[in-house]
Amino acid sequence: MAIIENSLTEVVTPRIMMDEKELLQHVNEIDLLVIASPNYWHTPQLLRWSQYDITILVEKPVAISEKQVSALEAALPNCKARIWVAMEYRFIPAINKLIQLLPEVGDIKKVTIRENRYPFLSKVGEWNKDTDKSGDTLVEKCCHFFDLFRLITSKEMSSCVSKVHRGLLWDHYGYNNEDSDRVPIIDSAYVLLDFKTPSSPELPKPRKHTTEQTTLGCLELCMFAEGSRHQEEIIVTGMKGRIEAYLPENKVFLYQRPTVTGLWKDKSKPPPQQSFTEAVYDCSDLKEVYDFADQIPEMHAGYHYCSTAIEWKYLIDAIKDSDEGKPFVPKVSLEDGIRAVQMGISSMNNITGEETRDAIAPVIACSSKSSENLMDLVLSSGLVASPGHIKEAFMRVIDACDGEYKVNFD
């Protein structure tokens, strides 16, 4: 943990903090707080820091258990911090181009997101292979994709059902063969999702026996598919056409269906090639997607096809707006982050056919006395009734747990 000091001579010197409590003493000097700790610490750290008038960039997922989600929802109305959730998949050039083209395909009926990739990489203490530290794969990894489902459809999920594999990478991850009670993380999954348009007097009444107001989603994940031609694929099909985005190819294909009065006259034969259109967009050129592409130096492109740098460009612009007295408008809000986690938790709660299902309890985030006390404090009715005392109550909890307040990354 460090604060960068800028002296009159423009020499930048990092000031090293030994723990989070020491950093809290310098809260008024912080321009931007980045929370990039292991997943199970995101919620407790958000609860501690969101009571201050600062800007926070928090890594996904914002929570990993139902209790953590409830604590964030309870604290949300009293947050003073300006919070931005790091969901950089939104800004991957090919994915952003797909989003730009959504009006071209009409009413969206199907969304498929597929990731075929290599296993999780090693992290400190291998916390990302522990369900109670990571939230399990459908939260840890797939919150990105659940966020994209919401963004693409502009709807909330109404139901889901999942099929999964666990333990296929047991040896790869180095699990202890003598630990027979160990629940390995999910290695592959299919998740089927329903998105329904809320009923509204402005919408036409659907025909009998139809599902006109429903959008179907399918998530496919495989964590042992090294060498796949495409690591990520997103396919959106509407009533007027279809969009396909592929990575790492970084290309987007737009197809538009034949019109009723178009060139497909003989319906007893497949549609002729000239009756539908195809457009291809090469998004490896940032200028194809972003009008500020020249402002992103190549040396700062970052990961995920430059999306990290693009996200930071938007974030810095939002901070500048806030400094000028304008509203701080995050591209991905805390509420967006919470909804993506809820979808992940729901997908795990609706796993079917898992042989060990009865033995697998819901994720209970690894925690500490101070973290549990903070969440209990936020969820207590007394706190909700007295929002003016939140910060003082938080500090009392922190002081009472001083001996184990330091972040433990094991």
Coordinates of C-alpha atoms in Angstrom, one line a residue:
M1 CA 0.0 0.0 0.0
A2 CA 1.5 3.4 -1.0
I3 CA 0.6 7.0 -1.3
I4 CA 2.5 9.0 -4.0
E5 CA 3.9 12.3 -2.8
N6 CA 4.4 15.0 -5.3
S7 CA 6.9 17.6 -4.1
L8 CA 7.7 21.0 -5.5
T9 CA 10.5 19.5 -7.5
E10 CA 8.2 17.0 -9.2
V11 CA 10.0 14.1 -7.7
V12 CA 7.4 11.4 -7.0
T13 CA 8.1 9.3 -3.9
P14 CA 5.9 6.4 -2.8
R15 CA 5.1 6.3 0.9
I16 CA 4.8 2.7 2.0
M17 CA 2.0 1.8 4.4
M18 CA 2.3 -1.3 6.6
D19 CA -1.4 -2.1 6.7
E20 CA -4.8 -0.9 5.8
K21 CA -5.5 0.8 9.1
E22 CA -2.4 3.0 8.7
L23 CA -3.6 3.9 5.2
L24 CA -7.0 4.9 6.7
Q25 CA -5.2 7.6 8.6
H26 CA -4.3 9.3 5.3
V27 CA -7.7 9.0 3.7
N28 CA -7.9 12.8 3.0
E29 CA -4.8 12.6 0.9
I30 CA -6.1 9.9 -1.4
D31 CA -7.2 10.8 -5.0
L32 CA -8.1 7.3 -6.0
L33 CA -8.2 4.1 -4.0
V34 CA -7.8 0.9 -5.9
I35 CA -9.1 -2.3 -4.2
A36 CA -7.3 -5.2 -5.9
S37 CA -7.1 -7.7 -3.0
P38 CA -8.3 -11.3 -3.2
N39 CA -12.1 -11.5 -3.8
Y40 CA -13.2 -12.3 -0.3
W41 CA -11.8 -9.0 0.9
H42 CA -13.6 -6.7 -1.6
T43 CA -16.8 -6.3 0.4
P44 CA -15.2 -5.7 3.8
Q45 CA -12.8 -3.1 2.3
L46 CA -15.6 -1.4 0.4
L47 CA -17.6 -1.2 3.6
R48 CA -14.6 0.4 5.4
W49 CA -13.7 2.9 2.7
S50 CA -17.1 3.8 1.2
Q51 CA -17.9 6.1 4.2
Y52 CA -15.3 8.6 3.0
D53 CA -15.5 11.2 0.3
I54 CA -13.1 9.5 -2.1
T55 CA -13.1 7.8 -5.4
I56 CA -12.8 4.0 -5.4
L57 CA -12.0 1.6 -8.2
V58 CA -12.8 -1.9 -7.0
E59 CA -11.9 -5.1 -8.7
K60 CA -14.6 -7.6 -9.6
P61 CA -16.4 -9.4 -8.1
V62 CA -17.6 -6.9 -5.5
A63 CA -18.9 -9.8 -3.3
I64 CA -18.7 -13.6 -3.2
S65 CA -21.5 -14.6 -0.8
E66 CA -25.1 -13.9 -0.1
K67 CA -24.2 -12.2 3.2
Q68 CA -21.7 -9.9 1.5
V69 CA -24.2 -9.0 -1.2
S70 CA -26.8 -8.1 1.5
A71 CA -24.3 -6.0 3.4
L72 CA -23.4 -4.0 0.3
E73 CA -27.0 -3.4 -0.6
A74 CA -27.7 -2.2 3.0
A75 CA -24.7 0.1 2.9
L76 CA -25.3 1.5 -0.6
P77 CA -27.7 4.3 0.4
N78 CA -25.2 5.7 2.9
C79 CA -22.1 5.5 0.7
K80 CA -20.2 8.7 0.4
A81 CA -17.5 7.4 -1.9
R82 CA -17.7 7.5 -5.7
I83 CA -17.4 3.8 -6.7
W84 CA -16.4 2.4 -10.0
V85 CA -16.4 -1.4 -10.5
A86 CA -13.6 -2.8 -12.8
M87 CA -15.6 -4.7 -15.4
E88 CA -13.2 -4.0 -18.3
Y89 CA -14.7 -6.7 -20.6
R90 CA -17.3 -4.0 -21.5
F91 CA -14.5 -2.0 -23.1
I92 CA -12.8 -4.7 -25.2
P93 CA -12.9 -3.2 -28.7
A94 CA -14.8 -6.1 -30.3
I95 CA -17.3 -6.3 -27.5
N96 CA -17.9 -2.6 -27.4
K97 CA -18.4 -2.6 -31.2
L98 CA -20.9 -5.4 -30.8
I99 CA -22.8 -3.2 -28.3
Q100 CA -22.7 -0.2 -30.7
L101 CA -24.3 -2.4 -33.4
L102 CA -27.2 -3.8 -31.3
P103 CA -29.8 -1.4 -32.8
E104 CA -29.1 -3.0 -36.2
V105 CA -30.5 -6.5 -35.2
G106 CA -33.8 -5.4 -33.8
D107 CA -35.5 -7.0 -30.8
I108 CA -32.9 -9.3 -29.2
K109 CA -34.0 -12.9 -28.6
K110 CA -30.8 -14.9 -28.0
V111 CA -27.4 -14.1 -26.5
T112 CA -24.7 -16.7 -26.4
I113 CA -21.4 -16.1 -24.5
R114 CA -18.7 -18.7 -24.8
E115 CA -15.2 -18.8 -23.2
N116 CA -12.8 -21.7 -23.9
R117 CA -9.5 -21.0 -22.2
Y118 CA -6.6 -22.2 -20.1
P119 CA -7.0 -23.0 -16.3
F120 CA -6.7 -20.3 -13.7
L121 CA -3.2 -18.9 -13.3
S122 CA -1.3 -19.1 -10.0
K123 CA -1.9 -16.3 -7.4
V124 CA -0.6 -15.6 -3.9
G125 CA -1.7 -18.6 -1.7
E126 CA -3.7 -20.0 -4.6
W127 CA -6.8 -18.2 -3.2
N128 CA -8.5 -18.3 -6.6
K129 CA -8.8 -22.1 -6.4
D130 CA -10.7 -21.9 -3.1
T131 CA -14.4 -21.6 -3.3
D132 CA -14.7 -19.6 0.0
K133 CA -12.0 -17.2 -1.1
S134 CA -12.9 -16.8 -4.8
G135 CA -16.7 -17.3 -4.7
D136 CA -16.2 -20.2 -7.1
T137 CA -15.8 -19.9 -10.9
L138 CA -19.3 -18.7 -11.8
V139 CA -18.8 -15.7 -9.6
E140 CA -15.1 -15.1 -9.8
K141 CA -14.7 -15.5 -13.6
C142 CA -18.2 -15.3 -15.0
C143 CA -19.4 -12.1 -13.3
H144 CA -17.8 -10.4 -16.4
F145 CA -20.2 -12.3 -18.6
F146 CA -23.3 -11.9 -16.4
D147 CA -22.6 -8.1 -16.5
L148 CA -22.5 -8.4 -20.3
F149 CA -25.8 -10.3 -20.5
R150 CA -27.4 -7.4 -18.6
L151 CA -25.7 -4.7 -20.7
I152 CA -26.6 -6.4 -24.0
T153 CA -30.2 -7.3 -23.2
S154 CA -31.1 -4.2 -21.0
K155 CA -33.0 -6.7 -18.9
E156 CA -32.7 -8.5 -15.6
M157 CA -32.4 -12.3 -15.4
S158 CA -35.7 -13.9 -14.3
S159 CA -34.4 -17.5 -14.0
C160 CA -31.5 -19.8 -14.7
V161 CA -30.4 -23.4 -14.6
S162 CA -26.8 -24.8 -14.7
K163 CA -24.8 -27.9 -15.5
V164 CA -21.2 -28.0 -14.2
H165 CA -18.0 -30.1 -13.9
R166 CA -15.9 -29.9 -10.8
G167 CA -12.5 -31.4 -10.0
L168 CA -11.3 -32.1 -13.6
L169 CA -8.3 -30.0 -12.9
W170 CA -7.6 -31.4 -9.4
D171 CA -4.1 -32.5 -10.3
H172 CA -3.3 -29.3 -12.3
Y173 CA -4.3 -27.1 -9.3
G174 CA -2.4 -29.3 -6.9
Y175 CA -5.3 -30.1 -4.5
N176 CA -4.4 -32.3 -1.6
N177 CA -5.4 -35.9 -2.5
E178 CA -5.9 -36.7 1.2
D179 CA -8.4 -33.9 1.7
S180 CA -11.5 -35.9 0.8
D181 CA -13.9 -33.1 2.0
R182 CA -12.3 -30.5 -0.3
V183 CA -14.8 -29.0 -2.7
P184 CA -12.9 -28.1 -5.9
I185 CA -13.9 -25.1 -8.0
I186 CA -16.0 -25.4 -11.1
D187 CA -14.0 -26.3 -14.3
S188 CA -16.7 -26.1 -16.9
A189 CA -20.3 -25.1 -17.1
Y190 CA -23.4 -24.4 -19.2
V191 CA -25.8 -21.9 -17.8
L192 CA -29.2 -21.2 -19.4
L193 CA -30.8 -17.9 -18.6
D194 CA -34.2 -16.2 -19.1
F195 CA -34.5 -12.5 -19.4
K196 CA -38.1 -11.1 -19.4
T197 CA -39.3 -7.7 -20.4
P198 CA -41.3 -6.2 -17.5
S199 CA -44.9 -5.9 -18.3
S200 CA -46.0 -2.4 -19.4
P201 CA -49.2 -0.9 -20.8
E202 CA -47.1 0.5 -23.7
L203 CA -46.2 -3.0 -24.9
P204 CA -48.5 -4.9 -27.2
K205 CA -50.2 -7.9 -25.6
P206 CA -48.3 -11.1 -26.6
R207 CA -50.1 -13.6 -28.8
K208 CA -51.4 -16.7 -27.1
H209 CA -48.9 -19.5 -26.6
T210 CA -45.9 -17.3 -27.6
T211 CA -42.9 -16.0 -25.7
E212 CA -42.5 -12.7 -27.5
Q213 CA -41.2 -10.8 -24.5
T214 CA -38.5 -13.3 -23.5
T215 CA -34.8 -13.3 -24.3
L216 CA -32.8 -16.5 -23.9
G217 CA -29.2 -16.6 -22.8
C218 CA -26.5 -19.3 -22.8
L219 CA -23.2 -19.2 -21.1
E220 CA -20.6 -21.8 -21.9
L221 CA -17.4 -22.0 -20.0
C222 CA -14.4 -24.4 -20.3
M223 CA -11.3 -23.9 -18.3
F224 CA -9.3 -26.7 -20.0
A225 CA -9.4 -25.6 -23.6
E226 CA -5.9 -24.3 -24.3
G227 CA -5.3 -23.6 -28.0
S228 CA -8.9 -22.9 -29.0
R229 CA -9.3 -20.9 -32.1
H230 CA -11.5 -18.4 -30.2
Q231 CA -11.1 -17.8 -26.5
E232 CA -14.2 -15.7 -26.3
E233 CA -17.3 -15.6 -28.5
I234 CA -20.4 -13.4 -28.1
I235 CA -23.3 -14.0 -30.5
V236 CA -26.4 -11.8 -30.3
T237 CA -29.4 -12.7 -32.5
G238 CA -32.4 -10.4 -33.0
M239 CA -35.4 -10.4 -35.2
K240 CA -33.6 -8.4 -37.8
G241 CA -30.2 -9.8 -37.7
R242 CA -27.2 -11.3 -35.9
I243 CA -23.9 -10.0 -34.5
E244 CA -20.9 -12.2 -33.8
A245 CA -17.8 -11.0 -31.9
Y246 CA -14.6 -13.2 -31.7
L247 CA -11.5 -12.9 -29.6
P248 CA -8.5 -12.9 -29.9
E249 CA -9.4 -12.4 -33.6
N250 CA -10.9 -9.1 -32.5
K251 CA -13.4 -9.0 -35.3
V252 CA -17.2 -8.4 -35.4
F253 CA -19.5 -9.7 -38.0
L254 CA -23.0 -8.2 -38.6
Y255 CA -25.6 -10.1 -40.6
Q256 CA -29.0 -8.7 -41.4
R257 CA -31.9 -11.0 -42.3
P258 CA -33.9 -10.8 -45.5
T259 CA -36.9 -8.5 -45.3
V260 CA -40.4 -9.6 -45.9
T261 CA -40.5 -7.8 -49.2
G262 CA -36.9 -8.5 -50.1
L263 CA -35.2 -10.9 -52.5
W264 CA -36.2 -14.1 -50.7
K265 CA -39.3 -14.8 -52.8
D266 CA -39.4 -18.6 -53.0
K267 CA -39.8 -19.8 -49.4
S268 CA -39.6 -23.4 -50.5
K269 CA -35.8 -22.8 -51.0
P270 CA -33.1 -21.5 -48.7
P271 CA -32.6 -17.7 -48.9
P272 CA -30.3 -16.6 -51.8
Q273 CA -26.9 -15.1 -50.8
Q274 CA -27.9 -11.7 -52.0
S275 CA -31.0 -11.6 -49.8
F276 CA -29.0 -10.9 -46.6
T277 CA -26.1 -8.6 -45.9
E278 CA -22.8 -9.1 -44.1
A279 CA -20.4 -6.4 -42.7
V280 CA -17.1 -7.1 -41.0
Y281 CA -15.4 -4.8 -38.5
D282 CA -11.7 -5.3 -37.7
C283 CA -11.5 -4.0 -34.1
S284 CA -7.8 -4.5 -33.7
D285 CA -7.7 -0.9 -35.0
L286 CA -9.0 1.1 -32.0
K287 CA -10.1 3.9 -34.3
E288 CA -12.7 1.5 -35.6
V289 CA -14.4 1.6 -32.2
Y290 CA -13.2 4.6 -30.1
D291 CA -12.9 8.2 -31.3
F292 CA -10.3 8.9 -28.7
A293 CA -8.0 6.0 -29.8
D294 CA -5.1 8.4 -30.4
Q295 CA -5.1 9.3 -26.7
I296 CA -4.2 5.7 -25.7
P297 CA -0.4 5.3 -25.9
E298 CA 0.5 1.8 -27.1
M299 CA 2.9 1.4 -24.2
H300 CA -0.1 1.8 -21.8
A301 CA -2.5 -0.5 -23.7
G302 CA -2.6 -2.9 -20.7
Y303 CA -4.4 -6.3 -20.9
H304 CA -7.7 -7.5 -22.5
Y305 CA -7.0 -6.0 -25.9
C306 CA -6.4 -2.5 -24.5
S307 CA -9.7 -2.5 -22.5
T308 CA -7.9 -1.7 -19.3
A309 CA -6.4 1.5 -20.7
I310 CA -9.8 2.5 -22.1
E311 CA -11.5 1.9 -18.8
W312 CA -8.9 4.0 -17.0
K313 CA -9.4 6.8 -19.6
Y314 CA -13.1 6.8 -18.8
L315 CA -12.4 6.7 -15.1
I316 CA -10.0 9.6 -15.2
D317 CA -12.5 11.7 -17.2
A318 CA -15.2 10.9 -14.6
I319 CA -12.8 12.0 -11.8
K320 CA -12.0 15.2 -13.6
D321 CA -15.8 15.9 -14.0
S322 CA -16.3 15.3 -10.3
D323 CA -13.4 17.7 -9.4
E324 CA -15.2 20.4 -11.6
G325 CA -18.4 19.9 -9.6
K326 CA -20.1 17.7 -12.2
P327 CA -21.8 14.4 -11.2
F328 CA -19.5 11.4 -11.0
V329 CA -21.1 8.9 -13.5
P330 CA -19.4 5.5 -13.4
K331 CA -19.6 3.3 -16.5
V332 CA -20.0 0.4 -14.1
S333 CA -21.7 1.2 -10.9
L334 CA -21.7 -0.6 -7.6
E335 CA -25.3 -1.7 -8.3
D336 CA -24.1 -3.2 -11.6
G337 CA -21.4 -5.1 -9.8
I338 CA -23.9 -6.4 -7.2
R339 CA -26.3 -7.6 -9.9
A340 CA -23.6 -9.5 -11.8
V341 CA -22.6 -11.3 -8.5
Q342 CA -26.2 -12.1 -7.8
M343 CA -26.6 -13.8 -11.2
G344 CA -23.4 -15.8 -10.5
I345 CA -24.7 -16.9 -7.1
S346 CA -28.1 -17.8 -8.5
S347 CA -26.4 -19.9 -11.3
M348 CA -24.6 -21.9 -8.6
N349 CA -27.8 -22.2 -6.5
N350 CA -29.5 -23.8 -9.5
I351 CA -27.0 -26.4 -10.5
T352 CA -28.8 -29.6 -11.5
G353 CA -27.5 -33.2 -11.6
E354 CA -24.4 -32.5 -9.5
E355 CA -23.5 -35.7 -7.8
T356 CA -22.2 -34.0 -4.7
R357 CA -24.9 -31.3 -4.7
D358 CA -26.3 -32.2 -1.2
A359 CA -22.8 -32.0 0.3
I360 CA -21.9 -28.6 -1.3
A361 CA -23.1 -25.7 0.9
P362 CA -23.5 -22.1 -0.4
V363 CA -20.2 -20.1 -0.4
I364 CA -19.4 -18.6 3.0
A365 CA -16.7 -16.1 2.4
C366 CA -13.4 -16.5 4.3
S367 CA -13.4 -13.7 6.8
S368 CA -12.1 -12.3 10.1
K369 CA -13.7 -11.0 13.2
S370 CA -13.5 -7.4 12.1
S371 CA -15.0 -8.2 8.7
E372 CA -17.9 -10.2 10.1
N373 CA -18.5 -7.4 12.7
L374 CA -18.6 -4.8 9.9
M375 CA -21.1 -6.8 7.9
D376 CA -23.2 -7.5 11.0
L377 CA -23.1 -3.8 11.8
V378 CA -24.2 -2.8 8.3
L379 CA -27.1 -5.3 8.4
S380 CA -28.3 -4.2 11.9
S381 CA -31.5 -2.2 12.1
G382 CA -29.8 0.2 14.5
L383 CA -27.3 1.3 11.8
V384 CA -29.9 1.8 9.2
A385 CA -31.9 4.0 11.6
S386 CA -28.8 6.1 12.5
P387 CA -26.8 6.6 9.3
G388 CA -25.0 9.6 10.8
H389 CA -23.1 7.4 13.1
I390 CA -21.8 4.9 10.5
K391 CA -18.2 6.1 10.4
E392 CA -17.9 6.2 14.2
A393 CA -19.4 2.8 14.5
F394 CA -17.0 1.4 11.9
M395 CA -14.0 2.9 13.7
R396 CA -15.1 1.3 17.0
V397 CA -15.2 -2.1 15.3
I398 CA -11.8 -1.5 13.7
D399 CA -10.3 -0.5 17.0
A400 CA -11.8 -3.4 18.8
C401 CA -10.2 -5.8 16.3
D402 CA -6.9 -4.1 16.0
G403 CA -4.9 -7.3 16.6
E404 CA -6.2 -9.1 13.4
Y405 CA -7.2 -6.1 11.2
K406 CA -4.3 -6.5 8.9
V407 CA -5.2 -8.0 5.5
N408 CA -4.2 -11.7 5.3
F409 CA -3.6 -12.8 1.7
D410 CA -3.0 -16.5 2.6

